[in-house]
Amino acid sequence: MEDGRERDGDGSEQPEQSDLQGLRTRVAALERDRVRQPRHHGRSLLAAVLITVGCLLVPLSVIAAWAADEVGDTSRYVNTVAPLASDADVQDAVAGRVTDALMTRIDLSTLLGDTAPADRPRLEKALGLLGDSLESAVRSFVQDKARAVAASDEFKTIWTEANRRAHSAVDKALTGSGGGAIELTNDAVTLDLAPVVDRVKQRLVDEGMTFVGRLPEIHTDITLVRSDDIGKVKTYLRVLQFLGNWLPVLALVLIAAGVLLAVRRRRALTAGCLGAAVAAGVLGIGLHIFRLIYLDALPADVSPGAAGAFYDIMTHFLQTMVRMVVALGVVIALAAWLTGPGRRAGLVRRLWVSGMAAMRSTADGAGLRTGPVGPFVRRCRTWITWVLVAASLLVYLLWPYPTGWVVVAIALCLLFLLAVVEFLAARPATGDREPAAPPA
């Protein structure tokens, strides 16, 4: 019995020692967590600071990339400004400026006297059709010819070639350096219309105003941009142009560093991508608000239509980049959330898997068999998924100028391919059957 008591004592002591050891282990774990907690707080704070700074740099990065591309790429700049030649407001503004420049140099008192006798009847007939007042008739006549030139393919050629030859003019418009047909004077960006005046003079000569051909070369300009703060904007853009594409890289590195440093990396990635999308969206809204303020503050001698058309065409690529960043941020944040451990994300994934399985069962019931493809995809599903994600990322990086719609299209294509993989990898209700062995 003594041996029995000893055994009982030994048996009771072992659970007590086990419980005591478990309590010690838990206390030690709590002590370690308490010691590590300040370090985790420090990591989280630093990660939040890095992500916040990176998100704040996103709008500046978009502007810097826009300034670098518009200044450095001649073809892109020409393609950007080429549609302005077909804009009705720009054509009306050009025709008005050319008409004013010519009318200040045409002497109406000697108009018919200096006209060649052979051309006088044709000129009198043309002017007679336009009204009784000689001055208004001549102005209307000249303005019609100027509008015809501004609306012709000839003007489009003049516009395009002038901007191609004087590509440094955009540098003049953005940073105040360079030269060409576009000049920056008195807080205004102006375009010299001398080539257009020459074409209008030639048409007037062809219509009988031969004396117009003897007029000296006439220089006049149209104001495309005017602002009292253009000097400050010029300084800021010069800095951003110098930074160029390095600023977007810096913003991306800061956000990535914050995500890697965070304790909850998936949540940090989601927050960083949404923060970048929101920052870019604020820039897009700011561009629309600034447009209204800018057009409202224009002087009376500047055409609001032409200035608005120039603003829209020059910021078109900027708006495209804003939409691209917003779309990319939302897509990555959504992907990070869906692949996370959250309850709602898990529910979405289960619905996805069950939906694909139901489609697979329906297809099997209709006689569709995947053969050896199904088991192969099931075994290599992880590798296939990562290959598709890497291929989508490569397509995005190799796309010359991705837009928001390009990002959405790539994401939808990737989602479709993942659905195909899930469909092939889904195990049918009847199971995959090995092909029957051929008879001997």
XYZ file of C-alpha atoms in Angstrom:
440
model
C 0.000 0.000 0.000
C 2.893 2.225 0.642
C 4.040 1.609 -2.900
C 0.543 2.417 -4.083
C 0.566 5.739 -2.228
C 3.902 6.511 -3.734
C 2.538 5.761 -7.166
C -0.530 7.828 -6.474
C 1.691 10.617 -5.248
C 3.804 10.374 -8.324
C 0.726 10.356 -10.533
C -0.702 13.453 -8.882
C 2.571 15.321 -8.908
C 3.030 14.927 -12.675
C -0.144 16.854 -13.689
C 0.672 19.555 -11.148
C 4.175 19.938 -12.573
C 2.744 20.015 -16.104
C 0.235 22.737 -15.173
C 2.933 24.725 -13.411
C 5.214 24.487 -16.422
C 2.379 25.657 -18.696
C 1.729 28.672 -16.466
C 5.402 29.550 -16.490
C 5.466 29.316 -20.280
C 2.460 31.630 -20.580
C 3.942 34.142 -18.140
C 7.203 34.116 -20.095
C 5.314 34.675 -23.359
C 3.397 37.588 -21.832
C 6.641 39.093 -20.557
C 8.183 38.815 -24.025
C 5.133 40.451 -25.605
C 5.279 43.242 -23.015
C 8.938 43.851 -23.799
C 8.347 43.768 -27.545
C 5.256 45.965 -27.437
C 7.111 49.311 -27.436
C 9.223 48.103 -30.338
C 6.073 47.156 -32.256
C 4.601 50.580 -31.516
C 7.762 52.187 -32.837
C 7.693 50.063 -35.984
C 4.035 50.825 -36.581
C 4.574 54.553 -36.088
C 7.548 54.633 -38.469
C 5.653 52.564 -41.025
C 2.691 54.948 -40.815
C 4.985 57.955 -41.296
C 6.667 56.401 -44.347
C 3.357 55.458 -45.955
C 1.884 58.909 -45.247
C 4.874 60.736 -46.757
C 4.799 58.424 -49.771
C 1.096 59.108 -50.311
C 1.654 62.871 -50.011
C 4.354 62.622 -52.678
C 1.993 60.881 -55.114
C 0.387 64.102 -56.502
C 3.809 65.732 -56.880
C 5.078 62.559 -58.544
C 2.265 62.654 -61.082
C 2.980 66.311 -61.898
C 6.727 65.654 -62.133
C 6.230 62.730 -64.522
C 3.835 64.848 -66.606
C 6.292 67.747 -66.853
C 9.182 65.439 -67.770
C 7.208 63.610 -70.471
C 5.686 66.706 -72.041
C 9.047 68.491 -72.215
C 11.293 65.577 -73.103
C 9.185 63.754 -75.707
C 8.791 65.761 -78.914
C 6.340 63.368 -80.542
C 4.180 63.264 -77.445
C 4.134 67.051 -77.171
C 3.197 67.438 -80.847
C 0.452 64.836 -80.492
C -0.799 66.681 -77.417
C -1.113 70.130 -78.984
C -2.118 69.000 -82.500
C -5.884 68.821 -81.728
C -5.867 72.506 -80.789
C -5.671 73.373 -84.487
C -9.162 71.856 -84.943
C -10.716 73.497 -81.895
C -13.395 76.013 -82.895
C -12.568 78.434 -80.068
C -8.895 78.459 -81.010
C -9.752 78.991 -84.687
C -12.071 81.912 -83.841
C -9.444 83.473 -81.584
C -6.765 83.104 -84.279
C -9.032 84.590 -86.944
C -9.914 87.535 -84.694
C -6.285 88.342 -83.868
C -5.197 88.107 -87.504
C -8.104 90.306 -88.608
C -7.271 92.980 -86.020
C -3.596 92.953 -87.034
C -4.382 93.378 -90.719
C -7.074 96.029 -90.233
C -4.671 98.269 -88.315
C -2.389 98.312 -91.390
C -4.946 98.582 -94.194
C -5.589 102.163 -95.350
C -9.233 102.166 -96.391
C -9.036 105.593 -98.093
C -6.546 104.327 -100.659
C -7.862 100.781 -100.850
C -9.564 101.072 -104.253
C -7.065 103.587 -105.618
C -4.127 101.254 -105.070
C -5.932 98.276 -106.526
C -4.993 97.271 -110.052
C -7.656 98.262 -112.656
C -8.089 94.657 -113.716
C -8.749 93.574 -110.109
C -10.988 96.520 -109.144
C -14.343 95.163 -110.444
C -13.874 91.842 -108.676
C -12.928 93.571 -105.424
C -15.871 96.022 -105.655
C -18.234 93.121 -106.235
C -16.835 91.192 -103.262
C -17.064 94.176 -100.941
C -20.495 95.152 -102.211
C -21.925 91.822 -101.158
C -20.807 92.374 -97.565
C -22.559 95.658 -96.762
C -22.683 99.411 -97.302
C -20.025 100.411 -94.771
C -16.592 100.148 -96.330
C -14.841 99.512 -93.045
C -17.273 96.829 -91.895
C -17.243 95.286 -95.349
C -13.461 95.079 -95.452
C -13.315 93.712 -91.897
C -15.900 91.060 -92.661
C -14.085 90.203 -95.879
C -10.715 89.889 -94.117
C -12.227 87.934 -91.219
C -13.846 85.459 -93.594
C -10.483 84.798 -95.210
C -8.815 84.476 -91.806
C -11.455 81.989 -90.631
C -11.024 80.010 -93.846
C -7.279 79.794 -93.242
C -7.731 78.868 -89.562
C -10.177 76.088 -90.485
C -8.059 74.699 -93.326
C -5.690 71.757 -93.329
C -2.995 74.298 -94.132
C -3.362 75.810 -90.664
C -3.146 72.359 -89.078
C 0.107 71.770 -90.940
C 1.463 75.171 -89.887
C 0.490 74.486 -86.268
C 1.968 70.998 -86.138
C 5.223 71.784 -87.920
C 5.773 74.986 -85.943
C 5.428 73.074 -82.681
C 7.628 70.253 -83.920
C 10.422 72.609 -85.013
C 10.130 74.678 -81.869
C 9.658 71.916 -79.353
C 11.718 73.861 -76.844
C 8.773 76.270 -76.718
C 7.029 74.005 -74.261
C 10.054 74.439 -72.023
C 9.442 78.151 -72.377
C 5.841 77.684 -71.346
C 6.634 75.448 -68.373
C 9.972 76.675 -67.035
C 10.648 80.007 -68.734
C 13.711 78.803 -70.649
C 14.017 77.910 -74.306
C 12.486 79.666 -77.281
C 10.478 79.257 -80.467
C 7.031 80.277 -81.667
C 5.636 80.200 -78.155
C 6.897 82.912 -75.815
C 6.441 83.705 -72.144
C 6.139 87.447 -71.623
C 4.336 89.549 -69.035
C 2.966 86.507 -67.190
C 1.414 85.130 -70.385
C 2.118 82.294 -72.817
C 1.581 83.593 -76.361
C 1.761 82.062 -79.844
C 3.167 84.084 -82.760
C 0.663 84.089 -85.652
C 2.946 85.573 -88.341
C 2.759 82.446 -90.576
C -1.038 82.564 -90.438
C -1.053 86.271 -91.307
C 1.074 85.503 -94.371
C -1.445 82.912 -95.576
C -4.347 85.334 -95.094
C -2.469 88.079 -96.966
C -1.940 85.711 -99.874
C -5.651 84.900 -100.034
C -6.521 88.600 -99.953
C -4.115 89.232 -102.830
C -5.749 86.415 -104.779
C -9.128 88.119 -104.213
C -7.918 91.450 -105.663
C -6.325 93.229 -102.681
C -2.945 93.345 -104.355
C -1.705 96.176 -102.145
C -1.884 93.839 -99.113
C 1.020 91.911 -100.602
C 3.185 95.005 -100.199
C 2.567 95.232 -96.465
C 5.597 94.438 -94.308
C 5.726 91.247 -92.263
C 3.094 91.408 -89.555
C 3.616 89.798 -86.165
C 0.708 89.302 -83.838
C 0.041 86.710 -81.190
C -2.697 84.864 -79.386
C -2.603 84.433 -75.616
C -2.911 80.822 -74.583
C -2.234 81.149 -70.848
C -2.210 84.203 -68.610
C -1.813 84.273 -64.854
C -0.352 86.665 -62.317
C 1.131 83.640 -60.489
C 2.781 82.102 -63.531
C 6.200 83.082 -62.164
C 5.629 81.009 -59.030
C 4.211 78.108 -61.049
C 7.227 78.318 -63.348
C 9.590 77.935 -60.381
C 7.718 74.964 -58.952
C 7.527 73.224 -62.325
C 11.236 73.771 -62.889
C 11.947 71.859 -59.671
C 9.473 69.095 -60.523
C 10.834 68.852 -64.054
C 14.330 68.407 -62.620
C 13.087 65.611 -60.360
C 11.353 63.994 -63.319
C 10.660 60.290 -62.919
C 12.753 59.984 -59.733
C 10.021 61.431 -57.555
C 7.520 58.639 -58.422
C 10.223 56.088 -57.608
C 10.820 57.773 -54.247
C 7.105 57.752 -53.421
C 6.867 54.066 -54.345
C 9.940 53.195 -52.261
C 8.573 55.018 -49.213
C 5.218 53.246 -49.413
C 6.898 49.869 -49.973
C 9.266 50.459 -47.042
C 6.334 51.356 -44.801
C 4.492 48.192 -45.820
C 7.531 45.967 -45.186
C 8.159 47.611 -41.812
C 4.550 47.340 -40.627
C 3.489 44.601 -38.235
C 0.317 43.950 -40.251
C 1.684 44.212 -43.748
C -1.476 43.331 -45.644
C -3.444 46.011 -43.842
C -0.603 48.487 -44.421
C -0.559 47.628 -48.138
C -4.297 48.219 -48.379
C -4.037 51.524 -46.522
C -1.056 52.683 -48.586
C -2.729 51.921 -51.914
C -5.984 53.581 -50.886
C -4.036 56.587 -49.579
C -2.208 56.941 -52.895
C -5.505 56.666 -54.789
C -7.124 59.320 -52.584
C -4.137 61.665 -52.964
C -4.243 61.316 -56.748
C -8.001 61.830 -56.726
C -7.577 65.057 -54.751
C -5.129 66.248 -57.423
C -7.691 65.489 -60.145
C -10.387 67.435 -58.306
C -7.935 70.289 -57.742
C -7.210 70.496 -61.475
C -10.925 70.967 -62.216
C -11.327 73.586 -59.504
C -8.208 75.453 -60.639
C -9.552 75.503 -64.200
C -12.691 77.328 -63.071
C -10.714 79.824 -61.004
C -8.186 80.364 -63.794
C -10.788 81.017 -66.509
C -12.761 83.315 -64.227
C -9.667 85.470 -63.624
C -8.715 85.896 -67.301
C -8.413 89.461 -68.653
C -11.008 90.707 -71.114
C -8.627 90.541 -74.102
C -7.997 86.801 -73.677
C -10.371 84.320 -75.284
C -11.776 82.075 -72.520
C -12.552 79.378 -75.064
C -9.019 79.260 -76.457
C -7.449 79.456 -72.995
C -9.743 76.687 -71.745
C -8.932 74.500 -74.750
C -5.202 74.981 -74.194
C -5.556 74.195 -70.483
C -7.580 71.056 -71.198
C -5.232 69.734 -73.853
C -2.096 70.391 -71.814
C -3.545 68.728 -68.703
C -5.122 65.807 -70.573
C -2.120 63.546 -69.971
C -2.023 64.723 -66.354
C -5.677 63.771 -65.871
C -4.978 60.415 -67.530
C -2.157 59.735 -65.074
C -4.418 60.687 -62.159
C -7.071 58.194 -63.265
C -4.401 55.529 -63.787
C -3.003 55.966 -60.253
C -6.507 55.896 -58.753
C -7.420 52.731 -60.644
C -4.125 51.023 -59.807
C -4.376 51.881 -56.116
C -7.955 50.636 -55.847
C -7.170 47.393 -57.721
C -4.136 46.555 -55.543
C -5.973 47.472 -52.328
C -8.925 45.308 -53.333
C -6.614 42.396 -54.161
C -4.817 42.736 -50.820
C -8.127 42.792 -48.956
C -9.582 39.805 -50.786
C -6.518 37.674 -50.080
C -6.481 38.611 -46.396
C -7.755 36.710 -43.356
C -10.793 38.923 -42.823
C -14.208 37.355 -42.311
C -15.854 39.178 -45.228
C -12.888 38.484 -47.494
C -13.085 34.812 -46.554
C -16.792 34.824 -47.363
C -16.096 36.295 -50.806
C -13.441 33.661 -51.456
C -15.750 30.852 -50.370
C -18.483 32.163 -52.657
C -15.946 32.310 -55.481
C -14.754 28.746 -54.920
C -18.242 27.342 -54.483
C -19.417 29.160 -57.608
C -16.590 27.729 -59.671
C -17.252 24.270 -58.228
C -20.941 24.545 -59.131
C -20.053 25.571 -62.667
C -17.640 22.638 -62.882
C -20.305 20.210 -61.655
C -22.767 21.577 -64.196
C -20.205 21.201 -66.965
C -19.434 17.638 -65.864
C -23.123 16.860 -65.841
C -23.316 18.097 -69.426
C -20.525 15.700 -70.415
C -17.595 18.122 -70.404
C -14.404 16.479 -69.163
C -11.034 18.141 -68.575
C -9.076 14.896 -68.794
C -5.524 15.166 -67.409
C -5.675 18.994 -67.489
C -7.792 19.202 -64.354
C -5.446 17.215 -62.073
C -2.433 19.061 -63.487
C -3.967 22.497 -62.807
C -5.017 21.334 -59.356
C -1.449 20.321 -58.511
C 0.187 23.466 -59.960
C -2.548 25.982 -59.156
C -0.325 28.125 -56.910
C 2.442 28.360 -59.481
C -0.001 29.095 -62.292
C -1.613 31.872 -60.221
C 1.713 33.568 -59.524
C 2.733 33.276 -63.180
C -0.498 34.991 -64.252
C -0.028 37.759 -61.674
C 3.589 38.294 -62.793
C 2.523 38.352 -66.460
C -0.155 40.968 -65.707
C 2.378 43.104 -63.869
C 4.811 42.784 -66.780
C 2.130 43.872 -69.263
C 1.404 46.927 -67.134
C 5.096 47.863 -66.839
C 5.721 47.430 -70.578
C 2.639 49.426 -71.614
C 3.930 52.769 -73.023
C 1.406 55.083 -71.345
C -1.100 53.082 -69.272
C -4.414 54.718 -68.513
C -7.020 53.958 -65.895
C -8.962 51.873 -68.396
C -5.799 49.914 -69.221
C -5.374 49.072 -65.523
C -9.015 47.991 -65.249
C -8.737 45.908 -68.435
C -5.591 44.141 -67.176
C -7.278 43.433 -63.834
C -10.389 42.035 -65.527
C -8.284 39.842 -67.832
C -6.365 38.526 -64.823
C -9.647 37.857 -62.992
C -10.984 35.943 -65.995
C -7.832 33.817 -66.241
C -7.955 33.083 -62.507
C -11.580 32.031 -62.927
C -10.525 29.628 -65.688
C -7.807 28.203 -63.423
C -10.274 27.777 -60.563
C -12.771 26.134 -62.902
C -10.191 23.648 -64.160
C -8.844 22.979 -60.666
C -12.271 22.456 -59.079
C -12.824 18.828 -58.162
C -16.049 17.526 -59.692
C -18.588 15.788 -57.533
C -17.905 12.422 -59.244
C -14.124 12.827 -58.905
C -11.577 12.628 -61.667
C -11.558 9.265 -63.262
C -8.439 7.727 -64.678
C -8.776 6.741 -68.300
C -9.577 3.047 -68.719
C -6.733 0.800 -69.728
C -6.961 -0.404 -73.328
C -7.933 -4.071 -73.736
C -5.065 -6.524 -74.105
